[in-house]
Coordinates of C-alpha atoms in Angstrom, one line a residue:
Chain A
D1 CA 22.2 9.1 51.2
S2 CA 25.5 9.7 53.0
G3 CA 27.4 10.5 49.8
V4 CA 29.8 7.7 50.2
T5 CA 29.6 5.0 47.5
Q6 CA 30.8 1.4 47.5
T7 CA 31.0 -1.2 44.7
P8 CA 30.0 -4.0 44.4
K9 CA 27.0 -4.2 46.7
H10 CA 27.3 -8.1 46.7
L11 CA 30.1 -10.4 46.1
I12 CA 30.0 -14.1 46.1
T13 CA 33.2 -16.0 45.6
A14 CA 35.1 -19.2 46.6
T15 CA 37.7 -19.9 49.3
G16 CA 41.2 -19.0 48.3
Q17 CA 40.2 -16.4 45.9
R18 CA 41.1 -12.6 45.9
V19 CA 38.6 -9.8 45.7
T20 CA 38.7 -6.0 45.7
L21 CA 36.2 -3.7 47.2
R22 CA 35.9 -0.2 46.0
C23 CA 34.9 3.1 47.9
S24 CA 34.5 6.5 46.8
P25 CA 34.3 9.2 49.8
R26 CA 32.0 12.1 50.0
S27 CA 33.1 15.1 48.0
G28 CA 35.6 17.1 50.0
D29 CA 36.4 14.3 52.5
L30 CA 40.1 13.4 52.7
S31 CA 40.0 10.4 55.0
V32 CA 38.7 6.8 54.3
Y33 CA 38.2 4.1 56.8
W34 CA 37.3 0.5 56.3
Y35 CA 35.3 -1.6 58.7
Q36 CA 34.2 -5.3 58.8
Q37 CA 30.8 -6.2 60.3
S38 CA 30.4 -10.0 61.2
L39 CA 28.3 -11.9 63.6
D40 CA 31.3 -13.2 65.5
Q41 CA 33.2 -10.0 65.8
G42 CA 30.7 -7.2 65.5
L43 CA 32.0 -4.1 63.9
Q44 CA 35.6 -3.8 63.7
F45 CA 37.9 -1.0 62.3
L46 CA 40.4 -2.4 59.8
I47 CA 42.4 0.5 58.5
Q48 CA 42.4 4.3 57.7
Y49 CA 43.9 6.4 54.9
Y50 CA 44.1 10.2 54.8
N51 CA 45.1 11.9 51.6
G52 CA 46.8 9.0 50.1
E53 CA 48.7 7.9 53.1
E54 CA 47.9 5.2 55.7
R55 CA 47.2 6.7 59.1
A56 CA 45.9 3.9 61.5
K57 CA 45.6 0.2 61.5
G58 CA 43.1 -1.8 63.4
N59 CA 42.3 -5.5 63.4
I60 CA 43.3 -5.9 59.8
L61 CA 44.6 -9.5 58.7
E62 CA 47.8 -9.8 56.8
R63 CA 45.9 -11.2 54.0
F64 CA 44.0 -7.9 53.7
S65 CA 45.5 -4.7 52.2
A66 CA 44.3 -1.3 51.1
Q67 CA 45.2 1.8 49.3
Q68 CA 43.9 5.3 48.5
F69 CA 44.4 6.7 45.2
P70 CA 45.3 10.4 44.0
D71 CA 41.5 10.9 43.3
L72 CA 40.9 9.8 47.1
H73 CA 38.9 6.7 46.2
S74 CA 40.2 3.6 48.1
E75 CA 40.4 -0.1 47.5
L76 CA 40.4 -2.9 49.9
N77 CA 42.0 -6.0 48.6
L78 CA 41.1 -9.3 50.4
S79 CA 43.3 -12.4 49.4
S80 CA 43.4 -16.2 50.2
L81 CA 39.7 -15.9 51.3
E82 CA 38.4 -18.1 54.0
L83 CA 34.9 -18.8 54.9
G84 CA 35.2 -16.6 58.0
D85 CA 35.8 -13.6 55.9
S86 CA 32.2 -13.6 54.9
A87 CA 31.0 -10.2 56.3
L88 CA 29.7 -6.9 55.5
Y89 CA 32.5 -4.4 54.6
F90 CA 31.9 -0.8 55.2
C91 CA 33.7 2.1 54.1
A92 CA 33.4 5.6 55.8
S93 CA 34.7 8.9 55.0
S94 CA 35.6 12.1 57.0
V95 CA 37.7 15.1 57.4
D96 CA 36.1 17.6 55.2
A97 CA 38.8 19.6 53.5
T98 CA 36.9 22.8 54.2
S99 CA 35.2 22.4 57.7
G100 CA 37.7 20.0 59.1
S101 CA 34.8 17.8 60.5
E102 CA 35.8 14.4 61.6
T103 CA 32.4 12.8 61.8
Q104 CA 32.5 9.6 59.8
Y105 CA 29.8 8.9 57.3
F106 CA 29.3 5.5 56.0
G107 CA 28.7 4.0 52.6
P108 CA 26.1 1.3 52.0
G109 CA 28.5 -1.6 52.4
T110 CA 29.7 -4.6 50.4
R111 CA 28.2 -7.9 51.3
L112 CA 30.8 -10.6 50.8
L113 CA 30.0 -14.4 51.0
V114 CA 32.8 -16.7 50.6
L115 CA 31.8 -20.3 49.7
Chain B
A1 CA 42.6 0.7 74.1
Q2 CA 39.1 1.7 74.4
T3 CA 36.1 -0.4 75.1
V4 CA 32.4 0.4 74.6
T5 CA 29.7 -1.6 76.4
Q6 CA 26.0 -1.6 75.5
S7 CA 24.3 -3.7 78.1
Q8 CA 21.0 -4.1 76.5
P9 CA 21.0 -6.4 73.7
E10 CA 17.3 -5.9 72.8
M11 CA 14.5 -3.4 73.9
S12 CA 10.9 -3.1 72.8
V13 CA 8.5 -0.2 73.4
Q14 CA 5.2 1.0 72.2
E15 CA 5.0 3.6 69.5
A16 CA 5.1 7.3 70.9
E17 CA 6.8 6.2 74.2
T18 CA 10.1 7.5 75.2
V19 CA 13.1 5.0 75.4
T20 CA 16.6 5.2 76.7
L21 CA 19.5 3.2 75.2
S22 CA 22.6 2.7 77.6
C23 CA 26.2 2.9 76.7
T24 CA 29.3 3.0 78.9
Y25 CA 32.9 3.3 77.7
D26 CA 36.4 3.0 79.2
T27 CA 39.3 5.1 78.0
S28 CA 42.3 7.0 79.3
E29 CA 41.9 9.6 76.5
S30 CA 40.8 13.1 77.4
N31 CA 39.7 14.2 73.9
Y32 CA 37.4 12.2 72.0
Y33 CA 33.9 12.1 70.3
L34 CA 31.2 9.8 71.1
F35 CA 28.6 8.8 68.6
W36 CA 25.2 6.9 68.0
Y37 CA 24.7 5.1 64.9
K38 CA 21.5 3.5 63.6
Q39 CA 21.5 0.4 61.5
P40 CA 17.9 -0.4 60.1
P41 CA 17.2 -3.7 58.3
S42 CA 18.7 -2.2 55.1
R43 CA 22.1 -2.6 57.0
Q44 CA 23.0 1.1 56.2
M45 CA 24.9 2.8 59.0
I46 CA 23.2 6.2 59.7
L47 CA 24.6 8.8 62.1
V48 CA 22.1 9.7 64.7
I49 CA 23.9 12.0 67.1
R50 CA 27.5 13.2 68.0
Q51 CA 28.9 14.5 71.3
E52 CA 32.3 16.1 71.8
A53 CA 33.9 15.2 75.0
Y54 CA 35.0 18.6 75.7
K55 CA 31.6 20.0 75.6
Q56 CA 29.5 19.9 78.8
Q57 CA 26.2 20.4 77.0
N58 CA 24.3 17.4 75.9
A59 CA 23.8 17.0 72.2
T60 CA 20.3 17.0 70.7
E61 CA 18.9 16.2 67.2
N62 CA 15.1 16.6 66.9
R63 CA 13.7 13.6 69.0
F64 CA 17.1 12.3 69.9
S65 CA 19.1 13.4 72.8
V66 CA 22.0 12.3 74.8
N67 CA 22.9 12.1 78.5
F68 CA 26.7 12.5 78.6
Q69 CA 28.3 11.9 82.0
K70 CA 32.0 12.2 81.4
A71 CA 33.1 11.4 85.0
A72 CA 30.9 8.3 85.0
K73 CA 31.9 7.5 81.2
S74 CA 28.3 7.0 80.3
F75 CA 26.7 8.1 77.1
S76 CA 22.9 7.2 76.9
L77 CA 20.6 8.0 74.0
K78 CA 17.1 9.1 74.6
I79 CA 14.5 8.7 71.8
S80 CA 11.4 10.7 72.4
D81 CA 8.0 10.1 70.7
S82 CA 9.3 6.8 69.2
Q83 CA 8.2 6.0 65.6
L84 CA 8.0 2.7 63.9
G85 CA 10.9 3.7 61.7
D86 CA 13.1 3.9 64.7
T87 CA 13.2 0.2 64.7
A88 CA 16.9 -0.7 64.2
M89 CA 20.1 -1.7 65.7
Y90 CA 21.7 1.1 67.7
F91 CA 25.5 1.2 68.1
C92 CA 27.4 3.4 70.5
A93 CA 30.8 4.3 69.2
F94 CA 34.0 6.1 70.6
M95 CA 36.4 8.0 68.5
K96 CA 39.8 9.1 69.8
L97 CA 41.1 12.4 68.3
S98 CA 44.4 12.2 66.5
Y99 CA 46.9 14.8 67.2
S100 CA 49.1 14.1 64.3
G101 CA 46.7 15.6 61.9
G102 CA 44.6 14.0 59.1
G103 CA 41.7 12.5 60.8
A104 CA 40.8 10.7 63.9
D105 CA 41.5 7.0 64.5
G106 CA 38.9 4.4 63.8
L107 CA 35.6 4.1 65.7
T108 CA 35.4 1.5 68.5
F109 CA 31.9 0.2 68.6
G110 CA 29.7 -1.4 71.2
K111 CA 27.8 -4.8 70.4
G112 CA 24.5 -2.8 69.7
T113 CA 21.1 -2.7 71.1
H114 CA 18.2 -4.0 68.9
L115 CA 15.4 -1.6 69.4
I116 CA 11.9 -2.6 68.4
I117 CA 9.0 -0.1 68.2
Q118 CA 5.7 -2.0 68.4
P119 CA 2.6 -0.2 66.7

């Protein structure tokens, strides 16, 4: 158990809909990362937040957005969903406030199926 | 931009054998970390080992060790005394360190090597 939690574990929805994925980082970690894993694209970095602020963007679509709240949990919002958005979405956390470790630890993922 | 290449899509070895997974990367950065992550059938991403680019000594974690060749931009993973539980996808990953503070950039992953340990 990495200490990173993600909800829900599974999500089934229809095209055109909007969903929200939630992530709680490990205790003491300040940074949250979102990744998408699909058969077509492999593992791709989407976006990073550090202590509430956006720090880096990867291959995140404009239909997707994220935020990190004062309690450091993060949400990834996916809108106008398309069939190709079906994937496993991971959250990872790092930057331990005490040690400064930047190793990323992954949550169990949310499996999204768009029908 | 960084790229990570894993040239072995699949490997199969017998239990207790030693196996080496290959990874090469391309970057113009001088300060970075390299990682191997394991993804078993449960799909959980599990950290196997980490290597800081500034360290010349190769990292080891129990049965797992790396051969880090910075000049050649090569980062292979050796698994000794392989076990059935080692069966998984293994991903090599690159992380550039951020100088602006507040965490490093996102990981860049290779496409993975599917390792099968046969009984």
